[in-house]
Every structure is written in structure tokens, then in C-alpha cells.
Amino acid sequence: MSKRGDELLRSRRLKLDRLVARGVDPFPPRFNRSHTTAEAAAALTAGPAGPDGIGTDVEGVEVSVAGRMIRMRSMGKASFADIEDSEGHLQLFMRQNTLGDDYALLDDLDLGDFVGATGTMMRTRTGEVSVEVQSVMLLAKALRPPPEKFHGLRDVEQRYRQRYLDLIANRDVHATMRARSRIVSAIRAFFDSRGYLEVDTPVLVPVPAGAMAQPFITHHNALDRQLYLRIATELYLKRLIVGGMDKVYEIGRVFRNEGIDADHNPEFTLLESYEAYADYNDIMRLVETLVPQIAQETTGSTTVTYEGVELHLAGPWPRVSLHEGVKEHAGIDLNDYPDAESLANKMRELGVPATYAESRGRLIDKLVGTYVEPKFIQPTFLVDYPVEMSPLAKAMPADPRYAERFEAFAAGMEIANSFTELNDPGVQKARFVEQEELRKRYQGEDLDRMDEDFITALEHGMPPTGGLGIGIDRLVMLITGQQSIRDVLLFPQTRSTQPLPDADDDEDEEPEAEA
RNA sequence: GCCCCCAUAGCUCAGUUGGUUAGAGCGCCUGACUUUUAAUCAGGGCGUCACAGGUUCGAGUCCUGUUGGGGGCACCA
């Protein structure tokens, strides 16, 4: 402990020592709580409803409540303390002539301590729902001070790295994380009710395939081989479709070794679902049903406010073909530029940065990202992607330059990606080969990887299938109105994993000058 | 990976053109107060100005580097 920290902890440690000297266990194993703070408040107002619809007070309800002490107001021989649990907070009213000798315990309590109190529900002169405390006990001593009670904790570094302090100081973080939990539960219920089976596929994989992304690399000692953290669940879920599991989904963490910003975290939660005998049109209907339904179930509305704009999530959502979207917003007819070189020339002519070291797919992605995606504030499906951007999607029979693929956008953010799955093993193999060739030609681009075992699986036959991927973190951002992925992740990645400044004494550091 | 910005007390923040001993509120300590609500009142203590160098008679303030954080670009979902 640093000298500075020692100063700050001294009074709390002194109180701890005094308590121990008096025979008080500062960390007792058990407290029998009868009511949460919310239940205790509800118990008081459980009487018959008056004309205003609010329940009348019930006299003398006995409760045992517990929580973290977040505020303390001592008037000498009477004190008020506010305790907080995950549901809310509640005032304790403690008087010396009721508590007797136990009243002295309050001298050794600090903000942040966990306390348990037993007493009867009452209302103070000013109408505050309170517990008139008959007995109070310390449940856990806090040896470090909590963040400031009024302004809360603002420092973003500390908020992310010591999320527990953020949760203590900023209650709205609880609400966001609770919403996230409800959203995930609602998604599970949605798929479960439609006959989908939730499955778990490997996180450690021999080939990081199924998406275009840089993998994290690791090593298995006993096998002495390189393994990767998955970048997608796609190819394993399709193997299950081959195996006859006709409707499967997985909600899992995937890992991409790429940049960190307001909407990218190196590990994020991806929902993927696959349904045999469905195509991307079916999946569009699924998505425009799923998203508003989840919003309705978790927020009570299909309208959400994001960056000050009302987004109407209720379907159906408009479909815009990628070809038309690029023609309208970028002024380029992709069909006139069938190769990377001619497209790059056209883009440079229009002042869009484009190099000859970029593949056609990547150039199109750039056009879409620059001109088209930002237009999609209200939920929109962008449909029919060029085949070279979609190595796992089935080509459109009417125009094989394009694939039966869509991405869904809202608030200018991609929230879903889906296609009619490519199930022809020969074509799939050729697409993988093409990806590997593009990788050699356009170094630095993320491309998909050959997965021979997956080809073998397809050779055993995969029925026509509609697949879907939804970034859960972004969906949570959308529904909860958060503008940073860090605010929907409990423990977002930070730049460094170095120990906190006041935790460094456990390290083998150079001795201090005075030592 | 590149560019820009930020870092002052446990927390939230001031700190003038480089000028004496770095301030406020909350929290903390002492005292008063038996219905308070960010309780109030009186008194008190608190700092490696992120870290390491440099310029200067003098640095929280200017310069360089490092670390951490934020924003933007690139990459991606």
C-alpha cells in the first residue's frame, strides 16, 4: 500500500480494529434478509388502495434488510442511513434510545460498508419510507472509500477498469447491463419458441474461417500445434445443418484481432442462426420481427432514441439493393466496372481514395461504407451483395455476379448479416481458393480462409439454408441508446492490463530509497 | 499502425502571462444536534500536480520522451 493510500485507509482500519476489539466480526458469514429494499418499501404500502390508487400504509411490518451504506446523516442521538441493493435504496432510521448500546456501532461504520438492519417499516415526518431500526449489524467492512456520492465517478479509465466502482457510483450502468441481460434472454426465448436448438461450438479452432478478420493465435502444448480463437461460428453451425439439426443458433463470444473503438471490441458477442429450407428472404422477415419484438419486450416500445433521433424498429423494413444503393448515393453503376482496376479508376475520378492494391470487393465495401450506410438511419436491408464480397453465400440464379445476401443497418450501424448459404461444395471450394489467391494478391486485406474439413462436410450434402449473424453488443447499443460499445460491455478491453497504480506493491519492484 | 487532445486531493473540479506556502465542494477527523434527505453548524487534516528528463533565477503552467485514457483515420462487426 502506498503512503498516500495508507493515510486514507487509516481511519477505516482503526474502526475495523476497534470493532474487532469489541468482539464484532467485521465480515460475518450470514445475515437473514427477509426483504429487498424494494420489497420492504412495497410491504409498507401494501394496504388497500386509496382514491389516488396508492396503497395505504400498513403499520408495524417487520423486516430485515441489507445493503451497502451509501449516505449517512447523524443528528447526534438519532441517525439516518441510506442503504442500497441491486433493486434500489431504503432509509434506515436509528435512534439511540431504541438501539441502546448498539448505537455506538454507528461510530465505526463508513460509507461503503454493508449493513443489515431489523426493524419495522414506518414513514418519517417528511414522508420518507424508512425502517425504524431495532437492531443493526455490520455485514462487511469497506476498507477503501467509495467514489463521491453526488457527482459520481466520471473518469472513464476508472469506470472501465474498475467497473465495480462505476456500478456503485452510477446506477444507470445497472439499468443498461440489466437491459443487456433481458435482451439476450429475449433473443433466446425468440429462437427457442421457433424450434431452434441452442448449441455450443468450439472457441479454439484449427482454421480461423467463416469471416474476413484477423484471428488471435494461440498454441496447444500437448498437441504442439497452433490454434486460433474463432472469428465466427458459421462453419461449425453449418456442419450441424449437414448433420440434420435443422434449426440451430449460438450466442457466443468471438475474437477479432483488430482495432478498438466506439463500436469495436476485440471480443464481442455474436448471435448466429441457421435454418434449413429457409432463404435470405425468410431471414429478412425473421430479423424485422425479432428486433422490434426484442425492443418491445425489453423497453416497452418498438421506438428507440439514438443520438437524438427516433428510430422506428417495427417492420417491415425497406429493401434496397446494393447495386441500386451505390448507383443512387455514389453515382456509380457497379455493372459498368467489372474489375478492381476500372472501379478504382472511377472512384479516384470521383475523389474517393482508392488504390490499385485493393480488391474489387474491398472497393465496393468502401463505397457502401462511405455513401450508402450513413443514409440508413432508420432500419433498412441492403440486399444482393457482389459475390466476391460474399464467399459463403449462394449466387443469385438470375444474376450470378450477385449473391443472395443482405445486411441490416440502423443508426448507420451494421446490425445483421445474412445469406442464403452456399451449399455446393465445388463452388464453395472454388470460392475459398479465390479468397486465398486474393490474400496473396492484396496483402493486408482480411479474407476468408480455406477450411477443407468444411468442404468435406458440404460434400455429404447440406440442405438449402438461411443463415444469420447479429452483433449482440451493437443491438444492445441500439436498443439502450448507448453510443459506445464499452458502455454495453461490463469489462471492455483497455489498452493496458498493467496493475492499477495502488496495486503495484505486490510486484517485485525496485526497493525504494528509504528501504 | 498513424494523427490530435487529455492526466491537479479518495471522488468531482478550479488553478490567470512561468512568480511566494497549489485551492473549492463532497468524503475524512474533532465537537454540537432524537425525523434528516447531497442534513446543518463550528473547527481540523489531506497532494510524488501521471512518470522520467530538460529549459529557466524560478515549472502544475514551457519543451522532449514514456505510461494510461479519450477522439479521429486505417481495419473491422
XYZ file of C-alpha atoms (C1' of nucleotides) in Angstrom:
592
model
C 0.000 0.000 0.000
C 1.293 3.428 -0.895
C 1.841 6.021 1.794
C -0.993 8.073 0.401
C -3.333 5.120 0.406
C -2.263 4.326 3.944
C -3.356 7.788 5.058
C -6.737 7.312 3.519
C -7.320 3.863 4.876
C -6.092 4.633 8.357
C -9.405 5.696 9.828
C -11.225 2.738 8.305
C -8.618 0.322 9.616
C -8.789 1.941 13.038
C -12.537 1.431 13.053
C -12.084 -2.155 11.975
C -9.622 -2.722 14.813
C -11.975 -1.124 17.324
C -14.817 -3.342 16.149
C -12.700 -6.462 16.424
C -11.561 -5.392 19.896
C -15.218 -5.144 20.901
C -15.895 -8.642 19.643
C -17.668 -7.586 16.441
C -16.994 -9.790 13.398
C -16.471 -7.276 10.571
C -17.135 -9.980 7.987
C -19.858 -12.213 9.431
C -20.864 -15.174 7.263
C -24.616 -14.751 7.195
C -27.466 -12.321 7.581
C -31.042 -13.453 7.214
C -32.569 -10.897 4.898
C -36.358 -11.013 4.755
C -36.948 -8.229 2.217
C -35.026 -6.476 -0.502
C -35.194 -2.691 -0.276
C -37.925 -2.623 -2.912
C -39.894 -5.390 -1.185
C -39.650 -3.604 2.146
C -40.970 -0.371 0.653
C -43.759 -2.301 -1.061
C -44.632 -4.025 2.220
C -45.264 -0.644 3.836
C -47.655 0.492 1.135
C -49.453 -2.841 0.783
C -52.697 -1.585 2.362
C -55.951 -1.034 0.429
C -55.513 1.490 -2.335
C -56.910 4.930 -1.620
C -58.654 7.185 -4.115
C -55.282 8.082 -5.635
C -54.606 4.426 -6.360
C -51.644 4.313 -3.986
C -51.735 1.698 -1.268
C -52.236 2.920 2.265
C -49.551 2.287 4.810
C -49.520 -0.930 6.776
C -48.413 -0.432 10.367
C -45.732 -2.470 12.005
C -44.395 -4.661 9.184
C -41.228 -6.305 10.458
C -38.343 -6.509 8.019
C -34.712 -7.497 7.902
C -32.962 -5.586 5.134
C -29.393 -5.377 3.970
C -27.299 -3.310 1.619
C -24.372 -1.027 1.087
C -24.491 2.153 3.156
C -24.295 4.987 0.643
C -25.285 8.003 2.744
C -25.313 8.793 6.457
C -26.912 11.688 8.300
C -26.263 11.760 12.003
C -28.214 14.143 14.239
C -26.451 13.055 17.370
C -28.746 10.654 19.187
C -30.653 9.810 16.002
C -29.197 8.912 12.610
C -30.389 8.239 9.105
C -28.535 5.937 6.759
C -29.422 5.061 3.186
C -28.673 1.518 2.127
C -28.650 0.310 -1.437
C -29.112 -3.091 -3.027
C -29.460 -4.086 -6.663
C -33.119 -3.041 -6.696
C -32.942 0.346 -5.061
C -32.334 2.085 -1.798
C -34.020 2.449 1.560
C -33.605 4.742 4.540
C -32.757 3.365 7.958
C -33.861 5.435 10.936
C -31.820 4.675 14.010
C -32.313 6.156 17.463
C -30.102 5.741 20.469
C -32.999 5.015 22.825
C -34.159 2.201 20.518
C -30.791 0.688 19.691
C -29.239 1.186 23.143
C -25.587 0.193 23.253
C -25.674 -0.887 19.598
C -25.988 2.769 18.631
C -22.252 3.084 19.269
C -21.685 0.779 16.285
C -22.551 3.693 14.019
C -19.357 5.462 15.103
C -17.371 2.726 13.408
C -19.374 2.485 10.211
C -18.240 4.150 6.989
C -19.873 4.883 3.676
C -19.460 1.787 1.549
C -19.906 -0.681 4.400
C -22.523 -3.379 4.047
C -25.011 -3.397 6.925
C -28.012 -5.454 7.913
C -30.886 -3.990 9.911
C -34.008 -5.380 11.510
C -36.968 -3.230 12.445
C -40.407 -2.099 11.449
C -41.466 -0.184 8.377
C -42.506 3.389 9.027
C -42.767 6.758 7.394
C -40.876 9.755 8.689
C -42.315 13.191 9.315
C -41.346 14.183 5.782
C -42.963 11.069 4.314
C -39.827 9.073 3.554
C -40.348 5.323 3.633
C -37.967 4.065 6.309
C -37.105 1.224 8.613
C -37.288 2.103 12.289
C -34.325 0.020 13.254
C -34.355 -2.214 16.326
C -31.004 -3.834 15.647
C -28.229 -3.214 13.190
C -25.111 -5.187 12.320
C -22.084 -4.791 10.114
C -22.074 -7.315 7.257
C -18.841 -6.346 5.529
C -16.367 -3.563 6.160
C -15.233 -1.440 3.220
C -11.577 -0.567 3.674
C -11.437 1.777 0.712
C -13.620 4.853 0.278
C -16.378 4.859 -2.339
C -16.497 7.379 -5.181
C -18.051 10.733 -4.494
C -21.739 10.447 -3.663
C -23.109 13.324 -5.692
C -21.037 13.702 -8.830
C -20.411 10.005 -9.172
C -17.455 8.541 -10.992
C -16.653 10.289 -14.253
C -13.137 9.178 -15.053
C -13.687 6.803 -17.947
C -10.495 4.872 -17.372
C -11.515 4.027 -13.849
C -15.095 3.377 -14.917
C -13.975 0.630 -17.315
C -11.049 -0.771 -15.404
C -12.774 -0.767 -12.026
C -16.291 -1.338 -13.254
C -17.455 -2.198 -9.737
C -16.814 1.427 -8.733
C -18.796 2.570 -11.748
C -21.635 0.277 -10.726
C -21.541 1.632 -7.174
C -21.474 5.257 -8.247
C -23.522 5.290 -11.436
C -26.813 3.484 -11.150
C -27.716 3.949 -14.801
C -24.980 1.445 -15.642
C -27.041 -1.156 -13.775
C -30.004 -0.315 -15.986
C -28.000 -0.747 -19.196
C -26.489 -4.038 -18.111
C -29.873 -5.287 -16.945
C -31.294 -4.348 -20.339
C -28.493 -6.285 -21.999
C -29.317 -9.350 -19.954
C -33.013 -9.064 -20.806
C -32.232 -8.599 -24.495
C -30.151 -11.778 -24.579
C -32.860 -13.673 -22.687
C -35.499 -12.386 -25.082
C -33.425 -13.461 -28.088
C -33.087 -16.957 -26.640
C -36.810 -17.106 -25.991
C -37.492 -15.927 -29.546
C -35.411 -18.655 -31.147
C -36.410 -21.336 -28.644
C -40.089 -20.669 -29.297
C -39.499 -21.123 -33.021
C -37.998 -24.548 -32.585
C -34.333 -23.594 -32.794
C -31.805 -25.526 -30.749
C -29.146 -23.563 -28.900
C -25.707 -25.115 -29.336
C -22.082 -24.504 -28.395
C -19.331 -24.895 -30.954
C -15.554 -24.703 -30.454
C -13.834 -21.484 -29.497
C -10.386 -22.978 -30.145
C -10.235 -23.826 -33.824
C -7.584 -25.086 -36.266
C -8.667 -22.723 -39.068
C -9.956 -19.206 -38.343
C -12.563 -19.289 -41.107
C -16.130 -18.125 -41.555
C -15.466 -14.390 -41.721
C -12.930 -11.916 -43.011
C -10.927 -10.957 -39.939
C -7.569 -11.271 -38.240
C -7.527 -14.034 -35.622
C -5.897 -14.295 -32.231
C -3.308 -17.051 -32.331
C -2.607 -19.472 -29.523
C -0.850 -22.778 -29.040
C -1.857 -26.119 -27.629
C 1.086 -27.647 -25.772
C 0.082 -31.304 -25.685
C -0.823 -31.326 -29.354
C 2.057 -28.975 -30.138
C 0.008 -27.159 -32.701
C -1.161 -23.689 -33.423
C -4.780 -22.960 -32.703
C -6.893 -19.852 -33.187
C -9.696 -18.200 -31.284
C -12.736 -18.327 -33.520
C -13.654 -15.275 -35.558
C -17.132 -16.642 -36.300
C -19.290 -19.653 -35.510
C -20.543 -20.007 -39.055
C -18.824 -23.078 -40.439
C -19.418 -25.206 -37.345
C -23.104 -24.322 -37.259
C -23.416 -25.287 -40.920
C -21.787 -28.631 -40.127
C -24.708 -29.138 -37.743
C -27.144 -28.371 -40.571
C -25.331 -31.066 -42.579
C -25.820 -33.357 -39.591
C -29.567 -32.853 -39.674
C -30.023 -30.290 -36.896
C -32.364 -28.197 -38.988
C -32.598 -25.094 -36.799
C -29.645 -24.110 -34.648
C -28.356 -20.951 -33.058
C -25.421 -19.950 -30.927
C -24.851 -16.845 -28.863
C -21.120 -16.824 -28.374
C -18.054 -14.752 -27.906
C -15.900 -14.360 -30.996
C -12.498 -12.731 -31.213
C -11.059 -10.479 -33.878
C -7.576 -9.113 -33.646
C -8.410 -5.659 -34.921
C -8.833 -2.079 -33.837
C -10.620 -0.909 -30.701
C -13.039 1.988 -30.982
C -16.521 3.124 -30.056
C -18.107 0.183 -31.834
C -15.389 -2.457 -31.870
C -14.117 -4.579 -29.018
C -11.641 -7.414 -29.694
C -14.035 -9.912 -28.156
C -17.707 -9.458 -28.819
C -20.892 -11.462 -28.677
C -22.245 -12.800 -31.914
C -25.580 -14.446 -32.498
C -25.629 -16.804 -35.438
C -28.616 -18.838 -36.508
C -29.142 -21.322 -39.352
C -32.400 -22.682 -40.613
C -32.700 -25.431 -43.186
C -35.157 -24.874 -46.052
C -35.105 -21.104 -45.500
C -33.527 -18.447 -47.705
C -32.424 -14.880 -47.110
C -35.934 -13.549 -47.710
C -37.191 -15.672 -44.829
C -34.346 -14.410 -42.697
C -35.190 -10.785 -43.510
C -38.688 -11.391 -42.204
C -37.168 -13.038 -39.139
C -34.909 -10.051 -38.422
C -37.595 -7.408 -38.889
C -39.753 -9.415 -36.492
C -37.020 -10.195 -33.983
C -35.567 -6.714 -33.495
C -38.799 -4.818 -32.765
C -40.071 -7.677 -30.627
C -36.921 -7.649 -28.502
C -37.142 -3.874 -28.149
C -40.810 -4.130 -27.168
C -40.117 -6.822 -24.585
C -37.162 -5.075 -23.007
C -38.092 -1.391 -23.241
C -41.844 -1.497 -23.777
C -41.622 0.188 -27.152
C -40.564 -0.507 -30.717
C -39.290 3.056 -30.972
C -35.859 3.871 -29.599
C -33.964 7.138 -29.442
C -30.417 7.001 -30.720
C -28.229 10.094 -30.893
C -31.356 12.187 -30.533
C -33.125 10.511 -33.457
C -36.236 8.385 -33.080
C -35.747 5.029 -34.736
C -38.836 3.074 -35.655
C -37.897 -0.567 -35.445
C -41.271 -2.078 -36.304
C -41.157 -3.942 -39.598
C -41.342 -4.362 -42.445
C -38.073 -2.627 -43.242
C -37.281 -1.250 -46.697
C -35.099 -3.352 -49.004
C -32.516 -1.550 -51.092
C -30.321 -3.491 -53.464
C -26.619 -2.800 -53.135
C -26.395 -2.144 -56.848
C -29.189 0.452 -56.701
C -27.922 1.939 -53.432
C -24.432 2.512 -54.797
C -25.837 3.880 -58.062
C -28.103 6.312 -56.236
C -25.810 7.515 -53.440
C -22.364 7.156 -55.021
C -23.341 7.677 -58.624
C -21.573 4.543 -59.802
C -23.139 1.669 -61.696
C -21.065 -1.255 -60.479
C -22.007 -3.320 -63.505
C -20.018 -0.873 -65.667
C -16.851 -1.610 -63.668
C -16.439 -5.371 -63.554
C -12.849 -5.398 -62.289
C -10.878 -3.773 -59.486
C -8.803 -1.585 -61.770
C -11.676 0.073 -63.630
C -13.609 0.586 -60.395
C -10.583 2.117 -58.671
C -10.156 4.466 -61.641
C -13.790 5.558 -61.437
C -13.565 6.074 -57.675
C -10.440 8.195 -57.993
C -12.192 10.197 -60.677
C -14.921 10.942 -58.116
C -12.351 11.802 -55.451
C -12.798 8.665 -53.380
C -9.484 7.355 -52.067
C -8.861 4.069 -53.844
C -5.637 2.267 -54.605
C -4.809 -0.447 -57.108
C -3.781 -2.633 -54.186
C -7.397 -3.120 -53.182
C -9.670 -5.891 -54.352
C -12.964 -5.098 -56.077
C -14.875 -6.375 -53.071
C -12.996 -4.084 -50.769
C -13.503 -1.104 -53.070
C -17.238 -1.764 -53.140
C -17.237 -2.103 -49.366
C -15.589 1.300 -49.194
C -18.232 2.837 -51.470
C -21.018 1.312 -49.405
C -19.452 2.423 -46.141
C -18.880 5.955 -47.387
C -22.028 6.689 -49.376
C -24.710 4.178 -48.540
C -24.523 3.011 -44.923
C -24.648 6.528 -43.418
C -28.015 7.025 -45.176
C -29.561 4.124 -43.309
C -30.593 5.729 -40.032
C -33.970 4.002 -39.950
C -33.721 0.201 -40.146
C -33.005 -0.867 -43.714
C -31.953 -4.029 -45.516
C -29.196 -3.645 -48.071
C -29.605 -6.695 -50.293
C -27.809 -8.626 -53.017
C -24.077 -8.202 -52.452
C -21.429 -8.853 -55.079
C -20.290 -12.457 -54.941
C -16.642 -11.528 -54.403
C -17.610 -9.916 -51.106
C -19.601 -12.953 -50.009
C -17.600 -16.184 -50.277
C -20.060 -18.189 -48.189
C -23.264 -17.013 -49.886
C -25.148 -18.569 -52.770
C -25.138 -16.657 -56.050
C -28.449 -15.315 -57.348
C -29.683 -17.566 -60.138
C -30.888 -14.543 -62.139
C -27.571 -12.684 -61.893
C -24.633 -14.752 -60.649
C -22.486 -11.654 -60.183
C -24.517 -11.056 -57.034
C -25.235 -13.238 -54.036
C -28.389 -13.751 -52.018
C -27.064 -11.790 -49.096
C -28.279 -8.884 -47.004
C -27.005 -6.693 -44.220
C -29.352 -4.789 -41.922
C -28.482 -1.257 -40.842
C -29.895 1.085 -38.251
C -28.474 4.344 -36.937
C -25.845 3.992 -39.672
C -24.554 0.863 -37.959
C -24.496 -2.676 -39.320
C -26.556 -4.865 -37.032
C -27.137 -8.034 -39.062
C -25.577 -10.014 -41.888
C -27.293 -12.903 -43.599
C -27.333 -15.045 -46.678
C -28.790 -17.966 -48.425
C -25.960 -20.322 -47.622
C -23.727 -21.662 -50.346
C -24.168 -25.442 -50.200
C -22.451 -26.539 -53.417
C -19.111 -27.979 -52.242
C -17.425 -27.455 -55.591
C -18.385 -23.805 -55.760
C -17.513 -23.313 -52.098
C -14.088 -24.804 -52.663
C -13.516 -22.535 -55.642
C -14.570 -19.529 -53.555
C -12.100 -20.456 -50.818
C -9.343 -20.859 -53.394
C -10.218 -17.442 -54.767
C -10.040 -15.975 -51.258
C -6.616 -17.492 -50.739
C -5.465 -16.080 -54.087
C -6.846 -12.639 -53.242
C -4.995 -12.823 -49.940
C -1.713 -13.308 -51.791
C -2.504 -10.558 -54.250
C -3.909 -7.983 -51.833
C -1.741 -8.261 -48.765
C -3.150 -6.639 -45.696
C -6.730 -7.393 -46.621
C -8.755 -9.659 -44.400
C -10.138 -12.543 -46.393
C -11.766 -15.820 -45.581
C -9.694 -18.993 -45.269
C -9.877 -22.441 -46.799
C -11.454 -24.948 -44.434
C -11.029 -28.390 -46.077
C -12.983 -30.197 -43.402
C -15.940 -27.903 -44.028
C -15.783 -28.725 -47.731
C -15.898 -32.402 -46.823
C -18.979 -31.727 -44.704
C -20.670 -29.984 -47.636
C -19.822 -32.958 -49.850
C -22.050 -35.024 -47.580
C -24.900 -32.680 -48.506
C -26.294 -29.571 -46.880
C -29.913 -28.624 -47.494
C -30.784 -25.134 -48.700
C -30.279 -22.948 -45.647
C -30.773 -19.394 -44.495
C -28.142 -18.093 -42.071
C -27.943 -15.017 -39.885
C -25.404 -13.160 -37.797
C -26.264 -10.341 -35.387
C -23.765 -8.412 -33.295
C -25.399 -8.526 -29.890
C -23.359 -5.666 -28.478
C -24.490 -3.343 -31.235
C -28.071 -4.464 -30.915
C -27.847 -3.619 -27.207
C -26.329 -0.234 -28.095
C -29.214 0.418 -30.450
C -31.933 -0.584 -28.007
C -30.393 1.112 -24.969
C -29.263 4.230 -26.834
C -25.595 3.814 -25.890
C -23.084 5.258 -28.320
C -20.032 3.296 -27.227
C -19.660 -0.469 -27.206
C -17.728 -0.008 -23.961
C -20.921 1.085 -22.294
C -22.699 -2.168 -23.093
C -19.755 -4.371 -22.042
C -19.111 -4.846 -18.339
C -15.369 -5.173 -18.851
C -14.351 -3.650 -22.179
C -10.826 -4.108 -23.432
C -8.485 -1.352 -22.347
C -5.114 -0.629 -23.832
C -3.111 -1.993 -20.957
C -3.562 -4.767 -18.475
C -0.939 -3.328 -16.166
C -1.808 -3.354 -12.483
C -3.521 -0.303 -11.096
C -1.166 2.278 -9.579
C -2.090 1.411 -5.997
C -1.811 -2.328 -6.542
C 1.822 -2.337 -7.593
C 3.312 -3.287 -4.238
C 2.627 -6.932 -4.933
C 5.071 -6.752 -7.826
C 8.756 -7.294 -7.491
C 9.741 -3.704 -7.793
C 12.989 -1.985 -7.101
C 13.339 -1.172 -3.435
C 12.506 2.388 -2.511
C 15.252 4.743 -1.451
C 14.231 4.580 2.190
C 14.144 0.778 2.243
C -0.306 1.099 -37.058
C -0.832 6.816 -37.835
C -2.666 11.859 -36.158
C -4.871 15.141 -32.416
C -6.414 16.045 -27.325
C -6.304 14.941 -22.037
C -3.881 13.411 -16.959
C -4.016 18.576 -10.328
C -6.512 15.610 -3.096
C -10.087 9.186 -2.256
C -14.065 11.462 -5.805
C -15.950 15.984 -8.804
C -13.328 20.120 -10.395
C -10.654 25.406 -10.287
C -5.573 26.986 -10.771
C -4.511 33.949 -14.573
C 1.435 35.782 -18.715
C 6.194 30.880 -15.839
C 6.471 34.009 -9.782
C 5.959 33.443 -2.506
C 3.446 28.219 1.253
C -1.313 24.611 -5.145
C -7.399 25.831 -3.925
C -13.046 24.642 -3.551
C -17.100 21.090 -2.804
C -18.029 16.082 -1.397
C -15.629 12.472 1.521
C -12.351 12.079 6.067
C -11.063 13.669 11.582
C -12.926 16.505 16.295
C -17.277 18.725 18.513
C -22.877 20.097 18.655
C -27.667 18.251 17.325
C -33.541 12.385 18.655
C -37.496 12.961 11.802
C -32.820 14.005 8.169
C -32.942 13.830 2.513
C -26.268 15.976 -1.389
C -28.782 17.228 6.572
C -26.901 21.604 9.071
C -23.341 24.370 12.123
C -18.117 25.172 14.259
C -13.056 23.643 13.901
C -9.112 20.495 11.533
C -6.017 17.491 8.318
C -5.245 15.865 3.225
C -1.171 16.498 -2.916
C 5.190 12.252 -5.942
C 0.317 18.459 -9.888
C 0.550 10.633 -14.212
C 6.029 9.165 -14.704
C 11.201 10.469 -16.367
C 14.264 14.082 -18.216
C 15.100 19.240 -19.993
C 14.773 24.870 -20.365
C 14.719 28.746 -16.536
C 16.845 32.671 -11.009
C 12.013 30.170 -10.608
C 7.734 24.932 -13.819
C 1.128 22.379 -12.053
C 1.977 26.016 -16.189
C 7.054 25.798 -21.458
C 9.930 21.581 -24.276
C 11.161 16.124 -25.099
C 10.210 11.124 -24.038
C 7.253 7.271 -21.518
C 2.699 5.325 -19.488
C -2.570 5.481 -19.214
C -7.191 7.405 -21.222
C -10.368 9.814 -24.992
C -11.414 11.291 -30.117
C -10.283 10.791 -35.359
C -8.002 7.876 -39.551
C -6.983 2.897 -41.201
C -9.064 -2.117 -40.383
C -13.459 -4.391 -38.979
C -18.976 -6.195 -36.841
